[in-house]
XYZ file of C-alpha atoms in Angstrom:
681
model
C -13.359 20.896 -12.204
C -11.807 17.325 -11.290
C -8.524 16.739 -12.391
C -8.428 14.792 -15.780
C -5.999 11.919 -15.542
C -5.299 9.422 -18.303
C -4.134 5.923 -17.782
C -2.341 4.401 -20.503
C -1.444 1.005 -19.237
C -0.807 -2.017 -21.751
C -1.511 -5.407 -20.887
C 1.403 -7.583 -21.134
C 1.731 -11.267 -21.978
C 1.910 -13.406 -18.866
C 5.641 -14.670 -19.517
C 6.758 -10.905 -19.565
C 5.303 -10.623 -15.905
C 7.787 -13.008 -14.702
C 10.793 -10.611 -15.108
C 11.337 -8.301 -12.318
C 14.228 -5.850 -12.453
C 17.856 -7.024 -11.862
C 18.542 -6.475 -8.143
C 22.252 -6.493 -8.666
C 21.974 -4.143 -11.142
C 24.464 -0.796 -10.268
C 21.601 1.436 -10.094
C 20.681 4.127 -7.544
C 17.256 2.331 -6.710
C 18.830 -0.939 -6.672
C 21.589 0.238 -4.246
C 18.840 1.578 -2.107
C 17.025 -1.854 -1.902
C 20.176 -3.578 -1.236
C 21.132 -1.386 1.375
C 17.644 -1.591 2.913
C 17.617 -5.372 2.657
C 21.131 -5.599 4.547
C 19.817 -3.044 7.107
C 16.844 -5.284 7.709
C 18.876 -8.280 8.668
C 21.212 -6.300 10.867
C 18.033 -5.143 12.758
C 16.527 -8.486 12.946
C 19.860 -9.846 14.495
C 19.535 -6.934 16.871
C 15.974 -7.815 17.584
C 16.841 -11.545 18.362
C 19.773 -9.966 20.593
C 17.412 -8.000 22.731
C 15.082 -11.019 22.915
C 17.495 -12.946 24.849
C 18.575 -10.256 26.911
C 14.921 -9.510 27.936
C 14.518 -13.194 28.635
C 17.205 -13.444 30.682
C 16.608 -10.537 32.648
C 12.945 -11.734 33.075
C 13.993 -15.614 34.103
C 17.392 -15.860 34.932
C 18.759 -12.365 36.234
C 16.037 -11.711 38.867
C 17.888 -12.865 41.784
C 21.664 -11.971 40.815
C 22.306 -8.430 41.262
C 25.721 -8.806 39.292
C 24.378 -10.589 36.371
C 21.199 -8.326 36.267
C 23.574 -5.237 36.009
C 25.461 -7.209 33.161
C 22.163 -7.774 31.370
C 20.993 -4.444 31.680
C 24.059 -2.715 30.189
C 23.811 -5.451 27.317
C 20.055 -4.611 26.927
C 21.348 -0.866 26.747
C 23.857 -1.758 24.136
C 21.573 -3.388 22.021
C 18.674 -0.592 22.163
C 21.137 1.683 21.098
C 22.208 -0.132 18.173
C 18.388 -0.946 17.194
C 18.267 3.150 17.376
C 21.448 3.745 15.180
C 19.830 1.128 12.711
C 16.466 2.623 12.655
C 18.139 6.020 12.062
C 20.146 4.640 9.127
C 17.033 3.231 7.502
C 15.376 6.490 7.825
C 18.258 7.893 6.025
C 17.552 5.468 3.090
C 14.125 6.619 3.239
C 14.162 10.169 2.680
C 16.839 9.283 0.100
C 14.584 11.179 -2.724
C 16.815 12.307 -5.293
C 17.526 8.658 -6.181
C 13.651 8.449 -7.250
C 13.436 11.859 -8.983
C 13.538 12.417 -12.711
C 16.778 12.566 -14.312
C 16.244 15.918 -16.057
C 17.459 19.316 -14.858
C 14.499 20.357 -12.624
C 13.673 23.251 -10.292
C 11.138 21.652 -8.173
C 10.850 20.634 -4.563
C 11.441 16.858 -4.426
C 8.749 14.754 -4.010
C 8.513 11.687 -1.262
C 8.144 7.960 -2.655
C 7.924 5.150 -0.557
C 10.362 2.118 -0.539
C 9.055 -1.420 -1.269
C 8.694 -3.673 1.633
C 11.411 -6.324 1.938
C 10.684 -9.953 2.056
C 12.431 -13.422 2.654
C 12.192 -16.021 0.017
C 9.373 -18.836 0.429
C 9.250 -22.383 -0.667
C 5.347 -23.332 -1.657
C 6.755 -26.540 -3.058
C 6.362 -29.337 0.049
C 3.206 -27.510 1.557
C 1.229 -27.498 -1.686
C 2.389 -30.728 -2.996
C 1.560 -32.483 0.337
C -1.824 -30.502 0.457
C -2.702 -31.746 -3.477
C -1.779 -35.193 -2.404
C -3.932 -35.376 0.712
C -6.858 -32.937 0.082
C -7.355 -33.351 -3.554
C -6.131 -36.998 -3.938
C -4.095 -36.216 -7.159
C -0.462 -36.890 -8.014
C 1.255 -33.816 -6.964
C 4.269 -34.679 -9.204
C 2.248 -33.608 -12.051
C 1.918 -29.967 -10.526
C 5.472 -29.020 -10.153
C 5.468 -26.344 -13.105
C 2.427 -24.808 -11.656
C 4.067 -24.555 -8.351
C 7.373 -23.364 -9.800
C 5.102 -20.564 -12.051
C 4.039 -19.195 -8.558
C 7.330 -19.192 -7.115
C 8.866 -17.564 -10.052
C 5.923 -14.841 -10.049
C 6.493 -14.173 -6.531
C 10.360 -13.765 -6.736
C 9.972 -11.174 -9.709
C 7.770 -9.250 -7.464
C 10.625 -8.766 -5.021
C 12.246 -6.492 -7.617
C 9.177 -5.043 -9.948
C 10.222 -2.460 -12.781
C 9.208 0.982 -11.883
C 6.549 1.286 -14.596
C 3.063 0.064 -15.650
C 4.439 -3.444 -16.324
C 5.890 -3.793 -12.552
C 2.285 -2.385 -11.412
C 0.820 -5.126 -13.435
C 2.919 -8.002 -12.220
C 2.428 -6.871 -8.812
C -1.530 -7.138 -9.288
C -1.251 -10.370 -11.227
C 0.487 -12.029 -7.974
C -2.173 -10.280 -5.534
C -4.962 -11.796 -7.743
C -3.255 -15.174 -7.997
C -3.033 -15.281 -4.075
C -6.793 -15.048 -4.125
C -6.748 -18.134 -6.113
C -4.026 -19.951 -3.881
C -5.634 -18.999 -0.726
C -8.930 -20.716 -1.885
C -7.350 -23.465 -3.055
C -4.722 -24.358 -0.473
C -5.365 -22.679 2.649
C -8.291 -23.881 4.569
C -9.475 -21.752 7.397
C -9.091 -24.531 10.081
C -5.504 -24.875 9.942
C -2.074 -23.344 8.849
C -0.421 -24.729 5.914
C 3.304 -24.398 7.885
C 4.388 -21.492 5.160
C 6.170 -18.826 7.126
C 5.861 -15.540 5.463
C 8.267 -12.752 6.794
C 8.047 -8.937 5.595
C 10.005 -6.296 6.960
C 8.320 -2.953 8.129
C 9.606 -0.314 5.605
C 10.284 2.346 8.324
C 11.472 0.520 11.182
C 13.066 -2.532 9.648
C 11.126 -4.760 12.213
C 10.468 -8.477 10.527
C 6.972 -9.755 10.966
C 6.550 -13.355 10.462
C 3.074 -15.234 10.321
C 1.739 -18.334 8.674
C -1.180 -16.421 7.514
C -1.609 -15.576 3.966
C -3.024 -12.170 4.812
C 0.105 -10.667 5.625
C 1.572 -11.637 2.121
C -1.501 -10.254 0.342
C -1.299 -6.828 2.332
C 2.378 -6.450 2.071
C 2.059 -6.624 -1.907
C -0.754 -4.197 -1.816
C 1.685 -1.588 0.132
C 4.401 -2.447 -2.467
C 1.678 -1.699 -5.328
C 1.335 1.672 -3.670
C 4.882 2.173 -3.083
C 5.516 1.382 -6.823
C 2.970 4.247 -7.884
C 4.834 6.587 -5.526
C 7.885 5.766 -7.100
C 6.505 6.336 -10.642
C 5.076 9.538 -9.610
C 8.480 10.837 -8.354
C 9.883 9.985 -11.639
C 7.914 11.837 -13.836
C 8.995 14.774 -15.647
C 7.567 18.001 -13.921
C 8.796 19.981 -16.658
C 6.212 19.167 -18.894
C 2.292 19.052 -18.712
C 2.153 15.391 -19.434
C 4.743 14.466 -17.162
C 2.740 16.374 -14.470
C -0.384 14.989 -15.442
C 0.950 11.523 -15.128
C 2.386 12.433 -11.656
C -0.971 13.637 -10.218
C -2.485 10.316 -11.829
C 0.293 8.206 -10.052
C -0.180 9.797 -6.669
C -3.933 9.335 -6.887
C -3.669 5.838 -7.346
C -1.118 5.331 -4.773
C -3.429 6.772 -2.352
C -6.239 4.532 -3.495
C -4.267 1.298 -3.292
C -2.905 2.398 0.433
C -6.760 3.309 1.454
C -8.032 0.251 -0.112
C -5.422 -1.508 2.275
C -6.479 0.300 5.173
C -10.297 -0.354 5.010
C -9.535 -3.778 3.896
C -6.951 -5.301 6.145
C -7.821 -3.505 9.536
C -5.919 -5.467 11.871
C -2.294 -5.494 9.972
C 0.672 -6.256 12.561
C 2.997 -4.001 10.911
C 3.488 -0.507 11.592
C 3.723 0.905 7.935
C 0.347 -0.979 7.411
C -1.279 0.081 10.695
C -4.553 2.560 9.830
C -2.934 5.349 11.431
C 0.234 5.063 9.466
C -1.849 4.457 6.352
C -3.965 7.259 6.869
C -1.091 9.596 7.003
C 0.516 8.229 3.789
C -2.761 8.626 1.940
C -2.738 12.236 3.057
C 0.875 12.491 1.871
C 0.133 11.098 -1.494
C -2.940 13.350 -2.161
C -1.008 16.488 -0.974
C 1.625 15.745 -3.405
C -0.953 15.281 -6.099
C -2.178 18.634 -5.176
C 1.309 20.211 -5.431
C 1.705 18.677 -8.932
C -1.586 20.127 -9.951
C -0.593 23.666 -9.042
C 2.905 23.054 -10.830
C 0.844 22.189 -13.977
C -1.311 25.247 -13.754
C 1.699 27.353 -13.663
C 3.812 25.506 -16.042
C 3.012 27.818 -18.984
C 3.996 30.750 -16.858
C 1.916 33.284 -14.556
C 0.660 36.435 -15.970
C 0.766 39.312 -13.985
C -2.978 40.082 -14.183
C -5.206 40.424 -11.648
C -7.926 37.708 -12.012
C -4.897 34.991 -12.648
C -3.103 35.941 -9.534
C -5.959 35.697 -7.561
C -6.725 32.185 -9.096
C -3.172 31.300 -8.479
C -3.217 32.812 -4.663
C -6.174 30.342 -4.054
C -4.366 27.484 -5.631
C -1.175 27.592 -3.921
C -2.736 28.226 -0.559
C -4.680 24.833 -0.944
C -1.415 23.404 -1.309
C 0.116 24.972 1.721
C -3.346 23.915 3.425
C -2.901 20.203 2.714
C 0.989 19.964 3.913
C -0.060 21.839 7.011
C -2.676 18.789 7.665
C 0.006 16.358 6.678
C 2.644 17.581 9.044
C 0.026 17.811 11.841
C -1.248 13.912 11.159
C 2.814 13.093 11.038
C 3.198 14.468 14.349
C 0.415 12.602 16.125
C 0.263 9.440 18.338
C 1.203 6.676 17.408
C 2.969 7.208 14.111
C 5.107 10.075 15.478
C 7.805 7.830 16.432
C 7.872 5.661 13.192
C 7.459 8.711 10.696
C 10.871 9.588 9.160
C 11.759 12.852 10.835
C 12.947 14.337 7.466
C 9.484 13.813 5.991
C 7.682 15.505 8.783
C 9.930 18.390 8.468
C 9.650 18.486 4.556
C 5.856 18.565 5.153
C 6.004 21.645 7.159
C 9.003 23.213 4.901
C 6.350 22.992 2.194
C 3.622 24.235 4.109
C 5.432 27.416 5.010
C 6.642 27.770 1.341
C 3.674 27.528 -0.325
C 1.616 29.922 2.134
C 4.329 32.383 1.422
C 3.960 32.022 -2.289
C 0.167 32.887 -1.822
C 1.059 36.014 0.257
C 3.308 36.801 -2.473
C 0.711 36.662 -5.216
C -1.810 38.669 -3.267
C 0.818 41.528 -2.593
C 1.879 41.610 -6.044
C -2.138 42.053 -6.817
C -2.150 44.852 -4.054
C 0.904 46.534 -5.431
C 1.009 46.170 -9.047
C -2.649 46.542 -10.040
C -4.442 49.681 -9.188
C -8.072 50.321 -10.126
C -8.341 51.851 -13.705
C -11.516 53.453 -14.942
C -12.131 50.756 -17.713
C -11.709 47.843 -14.775
C -14.901 46.058 -13.477
C -15.031 47.345 -9.880
C -17.726 44.867 -9.001
C -15.781 41.764 -10.114
C -12.484 42.894 -8.730
C -14.357 43.381 -5.232
C -15.838 40.075 -5.369
C -12.774 38.213 -6.248
C -10.692 39.896 -3.831
C -13.285 39.570 -1.036
C -13.314 35.642 -1.661
C -9.539 35.563 -0.571
C -10.322 36.561 2.835
C -12.251 35.503 5.858
C -12.198 38.740 7.642
C -10.504 42.196 6.677
C -8.246 43.922 9.008
C -9.948 46.496 11.462
C -10.625 49.685 9.556
C -10.093 48.512 6.280
C -13.007 47.657 3.306
C -12.283 45.586 0.288
C -13.734 48.222 -2.053
C -11.992 50.927 -0.375
C -8.628 49.282 -0.467
C -9.121 48.859 -4.167
C -9.713 52.431 -4.492
C -7.374 53.832 -2.244
C -3.647 53.747 -3.440
C -2.210 54.119 -0.104
C -4.599 51.290 1.855
C -3.488 49.044 -1.428
C 0.027 49.359 -0.572
C -0.176 49.178 2.920
C -2.116 45.794 3.032
C 0.457 44.577 0.058
C 3.409 45.441 2.078
C 1.716 43.432 5.059
C 1.185 40.556 2.959
C 5.012 40.666 1.751
C 6.058 40.724 5.429
C 4.152 37.758 6.150
C 5.410 35.984 3.191
C 9.028 36.838 4.045
C 8.508 35.480 7.566
C 7.012 32.133 5.970
C 9.892 31.888 3.689
C 12.376 32.351 6.395
C 10.606 29.782 8.535
C 10.752 27.261 6.079
C 14.688 27.856 5.621
C 15.306 27.576 9.324
C 13.540 24.152 9.286
C 15.473 22.967 6.440
C 18.705 24.098 7.967
C 17.810 21.935 11.166
C 17.220 18.885 9.040
C 20.692 17.356 8.267
C 18.741 15.197 5.401
C 17.025 18.181 4.258
C 19.949 20.818 3.921
C 21.757 18.306 1.656
C 19.303 18.658 -0.800
C 20.644 21.280 -3.089
C 17.665 21.899 -5.396
C 15.402 22.265 -2.143
C 17.925 25.169 -0.745
C 17.815 26.710 -4.148
C 14.121 26.843 -4.399
C 13.653 28.318 -0.979
C 16.531 30.673 -1.084
C 14.964 32.134 -4.526
C 11.543 32.662 -3.437
C 12.766 34.267 -0.404
C 14.844 36.675 -2.351
C 11.835 37.404 -4.629
C 9.932 38.441 -1.844
C 12.385 40.523 -0.139
C 13.138 42.107 -3.665
C 9.608 43.051 -3.914
C 9.510 44.515 -0.519
C 12.598 46.988 -1.111
C 10.895 48.142 -4.525
C 8.123 49.444 -2.131
C 8.291 53.065 -0.579
C 9.667 52.794 2.992
C 8.757 56.214 4.151
C 5.392 55.187 5.621
C 6.578 51.773 6.770
C 5.932 52.868 10.732
C 2.375 53.740 9.763
C 1.680 50.720 7.932
C 2.084 48.032 10.354
C -1.016 46.115 9.906
C -1.224 42.528 10.025
C -1.964 40.448 6.863
C -5.065 38.553 7.224
C -4.939 34.865 6.509
C -6.020 33.445 2.819
C -8.939 31.133 2.365
C -7.432 28.162 0.067
C -9.624 27.330 -2.480
C -8.876 24.647 -5.771
C -10.695 24.124 -8.956
C -8.852 20.661 -9.273
C -10.284 18.591 -6.678
C -7.740 15.732 -5.708
C -9.468 12.472 -4.833
C -8.186 8.780 -4.371
C -8.532 6.308 -7.268
C -9.548 3.081 -6.349
C -7.581 0.049 -7.639
C -8.816 -1.621 -10.595
C -7.990 -5.238 -10.522
C -10.437 -6.239 -13.022
C -8.268 -4.677 -15.765
C -5.442 -7.396 -14.936
C -6.565 -10.564 -16.353
C -4.758 -13.857 -14.873
C -5.204 -17.495 -14.737
C -5.411 -19.649 -12.074
C -2.244 -21.435 -12.289
C -4.205 -24.663 -10.737
C -6.814 -24.577 -13.105
C -6.342 -28.363 -13.691
C -7.502 -29.032 -10.114
C -10.883 -28.258 -11.214
C -13.720 -25.333 -10.750
C -13.177 -23.323 -7.727
C -16.553 -23.666 -6.734
C -16.111 -27.135 -5.891
C -12.517 -27.801 -5.802
C -11.476 -25.435 -2.873
C -9.845 -25.637 0.418
C -13.002 -25.344 2.179
C -14.431 -28.410 1.000
C -13.613 -31.922 2.173
C -13.982 -34.776 -0.494
C -13.507 -38.389 -0.280
C -10.928 -40.139 -2.617
C -11.872 -40.649 -6.192
C -13.919 -43.977 -6.583
C -13.982 -46.039 -9.615
C -17.348 -47.131 -10.681
C -17.930 -49.442 -13.428
C -21.092 -48.546 -15.764
C -23.263 -51.032 -17.605
C -25.760 -49.877 -20.211
C -29.335 -51.514 -19.183
C -31.286 -51.183 -22.235
C -30.126 -48.327 -23.250
C -30.466 -46.689 -19.879
C -27.644 -45.500 -17.152
C -29.726 -45.607 -14.274
C -29.151 -42.103 -13.545
C -29.379 -38.438 -14.506
C -26.944 -35.728 -14.601
C -27.299 -32.077 -13.528
C -25.180 -28.926 -12.534
C -22.318 -27.117 -14.472
C -18.861 -28.471 -14.267
C -18.408 -30.788 -12.780
C -21.386 -32.475 -13.217
C -23.535 -34.219 -10.456
C -25.390 -37.557 -10.400
C -28.922 -36.772 -10.145
C -31.951 -39.223 -9.937
C -30.177 -42.275 -9.063
C -32.105 -45.437 -9.433
C -31.428 -47.474 -6.347
C -31.863 -50.651 -7.898
C -29.149 -50.176 -11.126
C -26.115 -51.641 -11.356
C -24.312 -48.222 -10.859
C -25.845 -47.923 -7.451
C -24.810 -51.670 -6.477
C -21.507 -50.743 -7.225
C -21.108 -47.553 -5.088
C -22.391 -44.693 -6.952
C -24.540 -42.088 -4.744
C -26.832 -39.553 -5.346
C -25.018 -36.032 -5.467
C -21.466 -37.541 -6.587
C -19.355 -35.524 -8.738
C -17.956 -37.165 -11.915
C -14.295 -36.254 -12.157
C -13.495 -38.582 -15.116
C -15.076 -40.631 -17.883
C -12.538 -43.505 -19.218
C -9.365 -41.792 -19.225
C -10.765 -38.339 -19.869
C -10.454 -35.362 -17.011
C -14.196 -34.401 -16.785
C -14.032 -31.784 -14.143
C -14.537 -28.776 -16.073
C -16.876 -30.523 -18.787
C -20.730 -29.625 -18.674
C -23.707 -32.056 -18.694
C -24.035 -32.137 -22.632
C -20.153 -33.062 -22.922
C -20.087 -35.819 -20.363
C -23.343 -37.565 -22.136
C -21.392 -37.346 -25.379
C -18.704 -39.070 -23.622
C -20.984 -41.855 -22.565
C -22.428 -42.104 -26.107
C -18.963 -42.432 -27.706
C -18.597 -45.641 -26.018
C -21.815 -47.117 -27.220
C -22.967 -50.106 -25.388
C -19.410 -51.075 -23.901
C -19.313 -50.680 -20.190
C -17.235 -47.697 -19.245
C -15.363 -46.774 -15.998
C -15.813 -43.398 -14.215
C -14.564 -41.747 -11.209
C -16.359 -40.088 -8.639
C -16.169 -38.161 -5.428
C -18.390 -37.496 -2.424
C -18.363 -34.107 -0.537
C -17.894 -34.888 3.163
C -19.644 -32.924 5.880
C -17.417 -30.740 7.578
C -18.310 -28.899 10.697
C -18.314 -25.152 10.705
C -15.044 -23.529 10.972
C -13.818 -20.752 12.744
C -11.332 -18.658 10.773
C -7.705 -18.892 11.746
C -6.367 -16.525 14.531
C -4.437 -13.745 12.953
C -2.146 -10.919 14.379
C -3.478 -7.606 15.572
C -1.803 -4.106 15.378
C -0.297 -2.992 18.370
C 0.468 0.470 19.283
C 4.082 1.429 20.799
C 7.589 0.457 19.101
C 9.098 -1.181 22.424
C 5.978 -3.418 22.357
C 6.665 -4.679 18.947
C 10.412 -5.312 19.353
C 9.678 -7.103 22.824
C 6.599 -9.339 21.158
C 9.193 -10.122 18.530
C 11.641 -11.107 21.002
C 9.804 -13.170 23.526
C 10.019 -16.891 23.207
C 7.430 -19.249 23.444
C 7.353 -19.384 27.201
C 5.639 -16.214 27.252
C 2.725 -18.131 25.319
C 2.661 -20.337 28.581
C 2.306 -17.634 30.799
C -0.287 -15.922 29.266
C -2.438 -19.130 29.125
C -2.742 -18.937 32.766
C -3.933 -15.475 32.732
C -6.364 -15.113 29.798
C -9.206 -17.292 29.187
C -9.524 -17.472 25.479
C -6.457 -18.816 23.906
C -4.844 -16.402 21.357
C -2.099 -16.908 19.138
C 1.125 -14.816 19.786
C 1.279 -11.361 18.086
C 4.499 -12.484 16.101
C 5.556 -16.212 15.676
C 9.121 -16.981 15.651
C 9.066 -20.005 17.108
C 7.854 -22.356 14.183
C 10.561 -23.387 11.958
C 9.976 -23.489 8.414
C 10.463 -27.236 7.778
C 13.322 -27.665 5.032
C 11.765 -24.518 3.338
C 13.618 -21.602 2.617
C 12.005 -18.531 4.071
C 10.137 -16.792 1.427
C 9.708 -13.588 -0.548
C 6.760 -11.585 -1.705
C 3.043 -12.874 -0.676
C -0.039 -11.057 -0.070
C -2.767 -11.518 2.716
C -6.307 -13.082 1.913
C -9.656 -13.063 2.738
C -11.274 -14.174 5.529
C -12.887 -17.651 5.439
C -15.833 -18.408 7.683
C -17.509 -14.998 7.841
C -20.309 -16.263 5.834
C -21.670 -19.725 5.551
C -23.862 -18.735 2.342
C -22.118 -20.615 -0.849
C -20.929 -18.323 -3.282
C -18.771 -18.772 -6.397
C -15.238 -18.406 -5.394
C -12.878 -16.238 -7.222
C -9.588 -14.192 -6.479
C -12.167 -11.380 -5.924
C -13.865 -12.977 -3.244
C -11.455 -11.499 -0.899
C -11.947 -7.848 -2.491
C -15.642 -7.640 -1.248
C -17.218 -5.423 1.108
C -17.025 -8.656 3.843
C -13.376 -7.324 4.459
C -12.408 -6.847 7.993
C -9.947 -9.431 6.712
C -7.247 -9.593 9.245
């Protein structure tokens, strides 16, 4: 039976979306974000120092041994400094207590994702220049729209940890679809530099590609869902249900990010890392489902314990898979060590609970004359892939000695798993300082020891059989919930520029031309067709309008002083009729033929932390060297060389869709970037 989840999101007025949390508020979460921002800046400085040392070693110190030794010493110091900063950032990432529910709880903490940090971005000059150059409009009239866009981006840096925060991030993501289609042509960069920091390593990624902005916002939507999930009250059914929903939605957003933006240049958004994060979120949802089933209490009844055994074994299995994935290349070096160990601890802990439950079945429930023997045999046989040599399920049910022997074998295995979980927890400094984790593990261990001590001990030597593994099974299948962008309605900030199907960055237009129209015997000399804006159709080549420069296929953008970009044929005709027989001036534009454009090259994901640091650090000379080696010219992986002319560096922005993948004309919308043609990066 699938898990029933509910979403009670409430759409808020747009103005409320422009308000994020106060980043200076003295809350635990804001302190973490501030500390993470400071660490990101320190890592950036260290990376630049490393860049200088690497370049000096490569170009200057090759022939001077003394200088070479000094540079190597400096490089060693910078590398150790980077490692220390990375460990500090990892410590912030495992500060799970800050994100947990504030109520008294006796549950193992869940792991949230921290939001990606970014620099501020000033869209003012690039967008105003583009409006003037491309759309031939007075850019000063769009200052309010540009300010709204920047305010929304700024608010997205500190979203509230609730549905309103999610809605704000989604609204900005959708708005970026409009911005990309309006202002980011596929043939050239706009000169806007987006800088985002890796949430795990703190390494900055800088690109002029709006795709980086869109991908980072998607990551933050998923991260915010995880923070909402960990904040839910896990002592109530409603709280656990909301937590399951939040983690499923987080997994859905991260899965969508992995499938849509396939070559992101940041390690936290690489396909391998996103695959691990999706597994972790689904595992946490499965854990909450088990807690939800056991919240009313677990009755010591045969069939109830059989069900709980399989459910908890499933939780142990999914965490084992998460731990395995975390220890694979290339993510092994960048996943916080504490996360990997916590996954291992949870896997052992829940496997131990499974063995404890089945031991309770065998030790506490003898087959009575009124019991359904066939049903119990069937239920118990479903727990095992095989039985220990010499044992049969029905025989175990009927024979008191064999039941107790097998039950004690399961208790021994449960104790082994409990002790392993406690051992791993003790080896990890971050985890052993989480009191509630220690308390839960210790209490479960003591309970198994007490159960074992309650059994008779004289036959221990004769009952050294190995407990078989338990087959995991769940009636509550956990799956990702795809992001539902259509539920958030946004209006294009730059709506006044005209319909996006016509007035986009991909199409070139002449500057508006003024044509004076005279009525000739009640005729205009042309017809109109199309939606908005309307087009000139069936133009009489000898009419006065044609002699003044009107062309077939021209678009009418204004009639008199009235903007007509959004008016249909009937509405424009009404404007003509309203002036009677008087001449009227219209403004028209003509489409310019543009050669098929190639999509601007963008960064690709590269495996290996060392390579990332090096690529960030290398100066533009590397590009010159590479030009002689590689035939097709490619942009550098990360660009530090270009300065953001007089623009403050920017905050949160999301990457957008690929242009030029298809030359079929379609209606443009922010969802153009959300379809299946989405090998976006």
